[in-house]
Amino acid sequence: MAVVDKKLLEEEACILRFCKVVLGWDYVRLLKESKNDSRNIGDGSALGLNKVKDRYTDVNDYLATFEPLLFEEVKAQIVQGRDEEEMAEWKFAIVRECSETDGFSIPVVGYKAEEGESISQNDLLLLSRTKFQEGTRLPTTYAFALAEHRQGDLLRLRMWLHGEVKQINTDEVLPCPRLSSVHSLISKLVNDPNRGLYILKICSLSTIVREYIGLRSIVSLPFKDLILKATDSSPGIGEQSWKIPRPLMEFIETNHNESQLAAIYASLSRTAFVLIQVIFKDQTGFQTMIQNLRTIGLPPIGRSREDSGHLQGPQPMAVASLLK
């Protein structure tokens, strides 16, 4: 019987949730909203945004604050990617096959890849019946797709065509004629050599997908409640360092190397500001390192040279350490 890696299953669940939210978005609507500078978002509640706090009651409270912010960052990246990819060309593609899994459509498309082709894993693509061109009527049949795998002239894509997720509540999916039209179109185009659709690269989501996995990983961290509810107290006479519970310190000492521990001890000291740089030889240990840092959850409270304001509260994502 095969051993199932729990961590891999958790990461896969994070990616599926991410895709359900993002891939149903309306590209044209995102562009229109970005141009509407006069849009009054008030306190952000209309967008599902919550005020960033110093402490959180539990994991759900923490995620309810930072998850909507991350998805707003994704929207900004999509709009910015559009500006940077203005010179990108639409490519005509033939749908070779299409399957369904976990509610997603998984089409495999063939296209003429040129030398130095830039489409790769986790690239966000726009698929459309016709090209978006200035001076012409906007298409009505289009949707996002995430590139999962590329082999030569073949691209394996992931699409969410069941409807648009309301804000980030994946249990509430709203019907969407646009997405239904794309689903119907792809089904009709399978192995039709005379008809196809057009694809355009919008941006790469590789980095922000890793950030999202890191954000959601707090669910499985030890001492997460202690981290989220952490409070600072004024030091007594002769007391210069933060004290953390012995079980947490034992966990830290067991799971970090010498240089990492040195950085952690420095972060625990009550100095005005501690800057600790992260240096990775490669990305293979990135997620493990981020999870370890989030486990510690030490808030860098102090003043930087660039910003005279205080960095307050338990902000696990802002903590860094040294990696040999």
mmCIF file of C-alpha atoms in Angstrom:
data_model
loop_
_atom_site.group_PDB
_atom_site.id
_atom_site.type_symbol
_atom_site.label_atom_id
_atom_site.label_comp_id
_atom_site.label_asym_id
_atom_site.label_seq_id
_atom_site.Cartn_x
_atom_site.Cartn_y
_atom_site.Cartn_z
ATOM 1 C CA MET A 1 0.000 0.000 0.000
ATOM 2 C CA ALA A 2 1.452 3.337 -1.036
ATOM 3 C CA VAL A 3 2.311 5.797 1.721
ATOM 4 C CA VAL A 4 0.439 9.049 1.257
ATOM 5 C CA ASP A 5 2.429 12.167 2.112
ATOM 6 C CA LYS A 6 0.127 14.273 4.291
ATOM 7 C CA LYS A 7 2.028 17.451 3.509
ATOM 8 C CA LEU A 8 1.694 16.919 -0.244
ATOM 9 C CA LEU A 9 -2.047 16.332 0.134
ATOM 10 C CA GLU A 10 -2.382 19.557 2.128
ATOM 11 C CA GLU A 11 -0.443 21.510 -0.511
ATOM 12 C CA GLU A 12 -2.566 20.015 -3.287
ATOM 13 C CA ALA A 13 -5.732 21.030 -1.434
ATOM 14 C CA CYS A 14 -4.357 24.584 -1.148
ATOM 15 C CA ILE A 15 -3.631 24.740 -4.874
ATOM 16 C CA LEU A 16 -7.109 23.456 -5.768
ATOM 17 C CA ARG A 17 -8.717 26.083 -3.537
ATOM 18 C CA PHE A 18 -6.515 28.777 -5.096
ATOM 19 C CA CYS A 19 -7.502 27.665 -8.596
ATOM 20 C CA LYS A 20 -11.233 27.598 -7.824
ATOM 21 C CA VAL A 21 -11.101 31.216 -6.715
ATOM 22 C CA VAL A 22 -8.796 32.655 -9.394
ATOM 23 C CA LEU A 23 -9.675 30.716 -12.544
ATOM 24 C CA GLY A 24 -13.331 31.728 -12.434
ATOM 25 C CA TRP A 25 -12.564 35.457 -12.438
ATOM 26 C CA ASP A 26 -13.686 37.615 -15.356
ATOM 27 C CA TYR A 27 -10.593 39.074 -17.034
ATOM 28 C CA VAL A 28 -12.457 41.967 -18.638
ATOM 29 C CA ARG A 29 -14.092 42.905 -15.349
ATOM 30 C CA LEU A 30 -10.715 42.929 -13.581
ATOM 31 C CA LEU A 31 -9.355 45.360 -16.176
ATOM 32 C CA LYS A 32 -12.369 47.638 -15.878
ATOM 33 C CA GLU A 33 -12.152 47.691 -12.082
ATOM 34 C CA SER A 34 -8.445 48.530 -12.218
ATOM 35 C CA LYS A 35 -9.133 51.546 -14.438
ATOM 36 C CA ASN A 36 -11.862 52.858 -12.177
ATOM 37 C CA ASP A 37 -9.600 54.902 -9.909
ATOM 38 C CA SER A 38 -12.605 56.552 -8.306
ATOM 39 C CA ARG A 39 -13.899 53.244 -6.977
ATOM 40 C CA ASN A 40 -14.725 53.838 -3.326
ATOM 41 C CA ILE A 41 -13.764 50.710 -1.419
ATOM 42 C CA GLY A 42 -14.277 52.346 1.968
ATOM 43 C CA ASP A 43 -12.935 50.097 4.700
ATOM 44 C CA GLY A 44 -12.554 47.228 2.224
ATOM 45 C CA SER A 45 -15.466 45.210 3.614
ATOM 46 C CA ALA A 46 -17.175 45.216 0.195
ATOM 47 C CA LEU A 47 -14.156 43.303 -1.126
ATOM 48 C CA GLY A 48 -14.179 40.931 1.812
ATOM 49 C CA LEU A 49 -11.167 42.623 3.432
ATOM 50 C CA ASN A 50 -10.692 42.790 7.198
ATOM 51 C CA LYS A 51 -8.515 45.061 9.291
ATOM 52 C CA VAL A 52 -5.044 43.672 10.020
ATOM 53 C CA LYS A 53 -4.758 43.187 13.767
ATOM 54 C CA ASP A 54 -1.953 42.652 16.262
ATOM 55 C CA ARG A 55 -3.437 39.391 17.564
ATOM 56 C CA TYR A 56 -5.908 36.797 16.291
ATOM 57 C CA THR A 57 -8.392 34.641 18.162
ATOM 58 C CA ASP A 58 -7.696 31.539 16.080
ATOM 59 C CA VAL A 59 -6.543 30.259 12.677
ATOM 60 C CA ASN A 60 -9.833 31.147 10.988
ATOM 61 C CA ASP A 61 -9.542 34.724 12.217
ATOM 62 C CA TYR A 62 -5.973 34.908 10.843
ATOM 63 C CA LEU A 63 -6.893 33.444 7.445
ATOM 64 C CA ALA A 64 -9.983 35.651 7.172
ATOM 65 C CA THR A 65 -7.623 38.627 7.389
ATOM 66 C CA PHE A 66 -4.706 37.646 5.143
ATOM 67 C CA GLU A 67 -6.290 35.360 2.536
ATOM 68 C CA PRO A 68 -8.463 38.103 0.952
ATOM 69 C CA LEU A 69 -5.430 40.400 0.886
ATOM 70 C CA LEU A 70 -3.416 37.800 -1.002
ATOM 71 C CA PHE A 71 -6.159 37.371 -3.610
ATOM 72 C CA GLU A 72 -6.279 41.139 -4.096
ATOM 73 C CA GLU A 73 -2.548 40.901 -4.787
ATOM 74 C CA VAL A 74 -3.260 38.234 -7.406
ATOM 75 C CA LYS A 75 -5.715 40.582 -9.133
ATOM 76 C CA ALA A 76 -3.120 43.347 -9.172
ATOM 77 C CA GLN A 77 -0.554 40.947 -10.629
ATOM 78 C CA ILE A 78 -2.969 39.925 -13.396
ATOM 79 C CA VAL A 79 -3.589 43.546 -14.370
ATOM 80 C CA GLN A 80 0.116 44.377 -14.219
ATOM 81 C CA GLY A 81 0.924 41.242 -16.198
ATOM 82 C CA ARG A 82 -1.421 42.399 -18.917
ATOM 83 C CA ASP A 83 0.530 45.642 -19.242
ATOM 84 C CA GLU A 84 3.857 43.824 -19.344
ATOM 85 C CA GLU A 85 2.635 41.251 -21.868
ATOM 86 C CA GLU A 86 1.219 43.763 -24.360
ATOM 87 C CA MET A 87 3.728 42.535 -26.915
ATOM 88 C CA ALA A 88 2.779 38.878 -26.347
ATOM 89 C CA GLU A 89 1.027 37.254 -29.267
ATOM 90 C CA TRP A 90 -2.148 35.223 -29.316
ATOM 91 C CA LYS A 91 -1.512 31.615 -30.284
ATOM 92 C CA PHE A 92 -3.961 29.370 -32.051
ATOM 93 C CA ALA A 93 -4.424 26.025 -30.308
ATOM 94 C CA ILE A 94 -6.178 22.744 -31.082
ATOM 95 C CA VAL A 95 -7.873 20.884 -28.211
ATOM 96 C CA ARG A 96 -6.384 17.385 -28.294
ATOM 97 C CA GLU A 97 -8.305 15.974 -25.339
ATOM 98 C CA CYS A 98 -10.192 17.069 -22.241
ATOM 99 C CA SER A 99 -10.963 15.305 -18.974
ATOM 100 C CA GLU A 100 -12.654 16.210 -15.696
ATOM 101 C CA THR A 101 -11.143 15.806 -12.233
ATOM 102 C CA ASP A 102 -12.078 17.295 -8.851
ATOM 103 C CA GLY A 103 -14.592 19.497 -10.650
ATOM 104 C CA PHE A 104 -11.916 20.976 -12.932
ATOM 105 C CA SER A 105 -11.670 20.715 -16.700
ATOM 106 C CA ILE A 106 -8.213 19.472 -17.783
ATOM 107 C CA PRO A 107 -7.754 20.177 -21.489
ATOM 108 C CA VAL A 108 -4.608 19.291 -23.384
ATOM 109 C CA VAL A 109 -4.009 21.700 -26.252
ATOM 110 C CA GLY A 110 -1.549 21.614 -29.109
ATOM 111 C CA TYR A 111 -0.035 24.760 -30.563
ATOM 112 C CA LYS A 112 2.990 25.834 -32.545
ATOM 113 C CA ALA A 113 5.643 26.605 -29.927
ATOM 114 C CA GLU A 114 8.380 28.910 -31.118
ATOM 115 C CA GLU A 115 12.030 28.750 -30.091
ATOM 116 C CA GLY A 116 12.454 30.192 -26.620
ATOM 117 C CA GLU A 117 8.749 29.740 -25.846
ATOM 118 C CA SER A 118 8.050 31.239 -22.445
ATOM 119 C CA ILE A 119 4.877 29.361 -21.396
ATOM 120 C CA SER A 120 5.666 27.137 -18.420
ATOM 121 C CA GLN A 121 4.148 25.610 -15.292
ATOM 122 C CA ASN A 122 1.911 27.934 -13.211
ATOM 123 C CA ASP A 123 1.618 30.496 -15.978
ATOM 124 C CA LEU A 124 -1.829 32.074 -16.097
ATOM 125 C CA LEU A 125 -3.299 31.976 -19.595
ATOM 126 C CA LEU A 126 -6.382 33.480 -21.173
ATOM 127 C CA LEU A 127 -8.325 31.188 -23.506
ATOM 128 C CA SER A 128 -10.828 32.724 -25.904
ATOM 129 C CA ARG A 129 -12.942 31.776 -28.903
ATOM 130 C CA THR A 130 -11.577 34.858 -30.692
ATOM 131 C CA LYS A 131 -8.713 37.291 -30.103
ATOM 132 C CA PHE A 132 -9.072 40.426 -28.010
ATOM 133 C CA GLN A 133 -8.376 43.212 -30.502
ATOM 134 C CA GLU A 134 -8.746 46.983 -30.310
ATOM 135 C CA GLY A 135 -11.555 48.402 -32.369
ATOM 136 C CA THR A 136 -13.542 45.161 -32.288
ATOM 137 C CA ARG A 137 -16.310 43.905 -30.049
ATOM 138 C CA LEU A 138 -15.074 42.142 -26.929
ATOM 139 C CA PRO A 139 -15.455 38.346 -27.002
ATOM 140 C CA THR A 140 -17.987 36.758 -24.663
ATOM 141 C CA THR A 141 -16.495 33.277 -24.540
ATOM 142 C CA TYR A 142 -13.220 33.349 -22.621
ATOM 143 C CA ALA A 143 -11.737 32.057 -19.356
ATOM 144 C CA PHE A 144 -8.513 31.726 -17.427
ATOM 145 C CA ALA A 145 -6.427 28.558 -17.418
ATOM 146 C CA LEU A 146 -3.385 27.544 -15.390
ATOM 147 C CA ALA A 147 -0.547 25.805 -17.221
ATOM 148 C CA GLU A 148 0.253 22.562 -15.392
ATOM 149 C CA HIS A 149 2.664 20.844 -17.735
ATOM 150 C CA ARG A 150 4.270 21.463 -21.085
ATOM 151 C CA GLN A 151 5.846 18.896 -23.375
ATOM 152 C CA GLY A 152 6.949 20.200 -26.726
ATOM 153 C CA ASP A 153 3.926 21.642 -28.493
ATOM 154 C CA LEU A 154 1.440 20.233 -25.964
ATOM 155 C CA LEU A 155 0.107 22.088 -22.927
ATOM 156 C CA ARG A 156 -1.831 20.489 -20.080
ATOM 157 C CA LEU A 157 -4.119 23.092 -18.526
ATOM 158 C CA ARG A 158 -6.418 23.371 -15.512
ATOM 159 C CA MET A 159 -9.675 25.320 -15.776
ATOM 160 C CA TRP A 160 -12.563 26.031 -13.391
ATOM 161 C CA LEU A 161 -15.718 26.354 -15.488
ATOM 162 C CA HIS A 162 -18.519 25.558 -13.029
ATOM 163 C CA GLY A 163 -19.075 29.190 -12.041
ATOM 164 C CA GLU A 164 -17.533 32.121 -10.190
ATOM 165 C CA VAL A 165 -16.670 31.669 -6.527
ATOM 166 C CA LYS A 166 -18.302 34.402 -4.431
ATOM 167 C CA GLN A 167 -15.357 36.379 -3.048
ATOM 168 C CA ILE A 168 -13.254 33.490 -1.613
ATOM 169 C CA ASN A 169 -16.034 31.216 -0.347
ATOM 170 C CA THR A 170 -15.481 28.082 -2.433
ATOM 171 C CA ASP A 171 -18.718 26.583 -1.067
ATOM 172 C CA GLU A 172 -20.703 29.317 -2.805
ATOM 173 C CA VAL A 173 -20.330 29.145 -6.575
ATOM 174 C CA LEU A 174 -22.441 31.480 -8.702
ATOM 175 C CA PRO A 175 -23.659 30.405 -12.164
ATOM 176 C CA CYS A 176 -21.765 32.085 -14.998
ATOM 177 C CA PRO A 177 -22.933 31.917 -18.660
ATOM 178 C CA ARG A 178 -19.458 32.968 -19.831
ATOM 179 C CA LEU A 179 -17.796 29.965 -18.200
ATOM 180 C CA SER A 180 -20.576 27.621 -19.312
ATOM 181 C CA SER A 181 -19.978 28.765 -22.893
ATOM 182 C CA VAL A 182 -16.265 27.988 -22.601
ATOM 183 C CA HIS A 183 -17.024 24.533 -21.173
ATOM 184 C CA SER A 184 -19.378 23.777 -24.063
ATOM 185 C CA LEU A 185 -16.912 25.134 -26.633
ATOM 186 C CA ILE A 186 -14.000 23.017 -25.406
ATOM 187 C CA SER A 187 -16.153 19.872 -25.500
ATOM 188 C CA LYS A 188 -17.053 20.563 -29.135
ATOM 189 C CA LEU A 189 -13.463 21.330 -30.177
ATOM 190 C CA VAL A 190 -11.827 18.087 -28.987
ATOM 191 C CA ASN A 191 -9.837 16.616 -31.901
ATOM 192 C CA ASP A 192 -11.365 18.981 -34.431
ATOM 193 C CA PRO A 193 -8.412 19.866 -36.716
ATOM 194 C CA ASN A 194 -10.314 22.687 -38.417
ATOM 195 C CA ARG A 195 -11.361 24.627 -35.330
ATOM 196 C CA GLY A 196 -9.647 25.719 -32.135
ATOM 197 C CA LEU A 197 -9.255 28.589 -29.712
ATOM 198 C CA TYR A 198 -6.727 31.287 -28.927
ATOM 199 C CA ILE A 199 -4.430 31.461 -25.905
ATOM 200 C CA LEU A 200 -2.529 34.403 -24.429
ATOM 201 C CA LYS A 201 -0.063 34.356 -21.551
ATOM 202 C CA ILE A 202 -1.059 36.866 -18.844
ATOM 203 C CA CYS A 203 1.528 36.355 -16.090
ATOM 204 C CA SER A 204 3.304 33.774 -13.944
ATOM 205 C CA LEU A 205 1.676 32.802 -10.649
ATOM 206 C CA SER A 206 4.491 30.534 -9.420
ATOM 207 C CA THR A 207 5.672 32.819 -6.612
ATOM 208 C CA ILE A 208 2.248 33.781 -5.325
ATOM 209 C CA VAL A 209 1.096 30.139 -5.368
ATOM 210 C CA ARG A 210 4.023 29.312 -3.045
ATOM 211 C CA GLU A 211 3.047 32.270 -0.861
ATOM 212 C CA TYR A 212 -0.520 30.966 -0.684
ATOM 213 C CA ILE A 213 0.643 27.500 0.348
ATOM 214 C CA GLY A 214 2.798 29.135 3.018
ATOM 215 C CA LEU A 215 -0.153 31.197 4.252
ATOM 216 C CA ARG A 216 -2.471 28.204 4.533
ATOM 217 C CA SER A 217 0.230 26.063 6.180
ATOM 218 C CA ILE A 218 -0.433 27.787 9.490
ATOM 219 C CA VAL A 219 -3.327 25.343 9.927
ATOM 220 C CA SER A 220 -0.879 22.485 10.542
ATOM 221 C CA LEU A 221 1.713 24.347 12.620
ATOM 222 C CA PRO A 222 2.412 23.340 16.222
ATOM 223 C CA PHE A 223 1.756 26.071 18.820
ATOM 224 C CA LYS A 224 -0.291 28.023 16.270
ATOM 225 C CA ASP A 225 -2.735 29.260 18.906
ATOM 226 C CA LEU A 226 0.123 30.481 21.063
ATOM 227 C CA ILE A 227 1.629 32.287 18.088
ATOM 228 C CA LEU A 228 -1.576 34.011 16.990
ATOM 229 C CA LYS A 229 -2.566 35.142 20.479
ATOM 230 C CA ALA A 230 0.929 36.219 21.504
ATOM 231 C CA THR A 231 1.199 39.392 23.555
ATOM 232 C CA ASP A 232 4.162 41.504 24.497
ATOM 233 C CA SER A 233 4.800 42.646 28.043
ATOM 234 C CA SER A 234 7.045 45.371 29.344
ATOM 235 C CA PRO A 235 10.369 43.957 30.548
ATOM 236 C CA GLY A 236 11.135 44.070 34.231
ATOM 237 C CA ILE A 237 14.345 45.408 35.713
ATOM 238 C CA GLY A 238 17.233 43.456 34.232
ATOM 239 C CA GLU A 239 14.961 41.609 31.797
ATOM 240 C CA GLN A 240 15.992 42.236 28.186
ATOM 241 C CA SER A 241 14.678 39.284 26.172
ATOM 242 C CA TRP A 242 11.312 37.812 25.317
ATOM 243 C CA LYS A 243 10.592 34.551 27.072
ATOM 244 C CA ILE A 244 8.705 31.796 25.312
ATOM 245 C CA PRO A 245 7.335 28.549 26.807
ATOM 246 C CA ARG A 246 9.854 25.765 27.283
ATOM 247 C CA PRO A 247 7.986 23.258 25.041
ATOM 248 C CA LEU A 248 8.104 25.739 22.156
ATOM 249 C CA MET A 249 11.804 26.448 22.749
ATOM 250 C CA GLU A 250 12.542 22.709 22.759
ATOM 251 C CA PHE A 251 10.716 22.355 19.449
ATOM 252 C CA ILE A 252 12.720 25.250 17.997
ATOM 253 C CA GLU A 253 16.056 23.865 19.180
ATOM 254 C CA THR A 254 15.244 20.439 17.754
ATOM 255 C CA ASN A 255 14.160 21.606 14.317
ATOM 256 C CA HIS A 256 16.693 24.293 13.397
ATOM 257 C CA ASN A 257 20.408 24.334 12.694
ATOM 258 C CA GLU A 258 23.059 26.414 14.435
ATOM 259 C CA SER A 259 22.874 29.474 12.183
ATOM 260 C CA GLN A 260 19.064 29.485 12.264
ATOM 261 C CA LEU A 261 19.093 29.312 16.064
ATOM 262 C CA ALA A 262 21.504 32.232 16.209
ATOM 263 C CA ALA A 263 19.057 34.309 14.194
ATOM 264 C CA ILE A 264 16.146 33.219 16.380
ATOM 265 C CA TYR A 265 17.955 34.168 19.601
ATOM 266 C CA ALA A 266 18.738 37.563 18.072
ATOM 267 C CA SER A 267 15.067 38.019 17.202
ATOM 268 C CA LEU A 268 14.117 37.273 20.800
ATOM 269 C CA SER A 269 16.298 40.073 22.112
ATOM 270 C CA ARG A 270 14.692 43.449 22.751
ATOM 271 C CA THR A 271 16.875 45.409 20.354
ATOM 272 C CA ALA A 272 15.481 48.396 18.455
ATOM 273 C CA PHE A 273 15.495 46.549 15.134
ATOM 274 C CA VAL A 274 16.873 43.243 13.861
ATOM 275 C CA LEU A 275 17.331 42.652 10.146
ATOM 276 C CA ILE A 276 17.895 39.008 9.227
ATOM 277 C CA GLN A 277 18.369 38.135 5.581
ATOM 278 C CA VAL A 278 17.168 34.933 3.948
ATOM 279 C CA ILE A 279 19.627 33.287 1.545
ATOM 280 C CA PHE A 280 18.582 30.142 -0.320
ATOM 281 C CA LYS A 281 20.873 28.069 -2.501
ATOM 282 C CA ASP A 282 17.799 26.819 -4.358
ATOM 283 C CA GLN A 283 14.038 26.661 -3.942
ATOM 284 C CA THR A 284 13.782 23.006 -2.882
ATOM 285 C CA GLY A 285 13.702 23.795 0.826
ATOM 286 C CA PHE A 286 11.709 26.985 0.509
ATOM 287 C CA GLN A 287 8.384 25.711 1.810
ATOM 288 C CA THR A 288 9.968 23.785 4.695
ATOM 289 C CA MET A 289 11.918 26.835 5.780
ATOM 290 C CA ILE A 290 8.894 29.120 5.601
ATOM 291 C CA GLN A 291 6.869 26.659 7.654
ATOM 292 C CA ASN A 292 9.592 26.513 10.302
ATOM 293 C CA LEU A 293 9.745 30.298 10.483
ATOM 294 C CA ARG A 294 5.978 30.543 10.756
ATOM 295 C CA THR A 295 6.136 28.010 13.588
ATOM 296 C CA ILE A 296 8.317 30.410 15.546
ATOM 297 C CA GLY A 297 6.136 33.399 14.739
ATOM 298 C CA LEU A 298 8.470 36.026 16.219
ATOM 299 C CA PRO A 299 7.272 39.540 15.340
ATOM 300 C CA PRO A 300 10.053 41.968 14.325
ATOM 301 C CA ILE A 301 9.012 44.903 16.499
ATOM 302 C CA GLY A 302 11.119 48.009 16.069
ATOM 303 C CA ARG A 303 12.022 50.837 13.721
ATOM 304 C CA SER A 304 13.682 50.523 10.347
ATOM 305 C CA ARG A 305 15.641 53.286 8.635
ATOM 306 C CA GLU A 306 13.092 53.520 5.858
ATOM 307 C CA ASP A 307 9.998 53.444 8.063
ATOM 308 C CA SER A 308 9.786 55.155 11.421
ATOM 309 C CA GLY A 309 6.553 53.328 12.299
ATOM 310 C CA HIS A 310 6.393 50.272 14.504
ATOM 311 C CA LEU A 311 6.004 46.790 13.087
ATOM 312 C CA GLN A 312 3.590 45.328 15.599
ATOM 313 C CA GLY A 313 1.879 42.085 16.423
ATOM 314 C CA PRO A 314 2.504 38.422 15.677
ATOM 315 C CA GLN A 315 3.213 38.461 11.955
ATOM 316 C CA PRO A 316 4.699 35.025 11.158
ATOM 317 C CA MET A 317 5.048 35.796 7.443
ATOM 318 C CA ALA A 318 7.408 38.687 8.202
ATOM 319 C CA VAL A 319 9.955 36.630 10.120
ATOM 320 C CA ALA A 320 13.228 35.605 8.454
ATOM 321 C CA SER A 321 16.247 33.533 9.366
ATOM 322 C CA LEU A 322 19.594 32.468 7.946
ATOM 323 C CA LEU A 323 19.929 29.296 5.898
ATOM 324 C CA LYS A 324 23.343 27.831 5.183
#
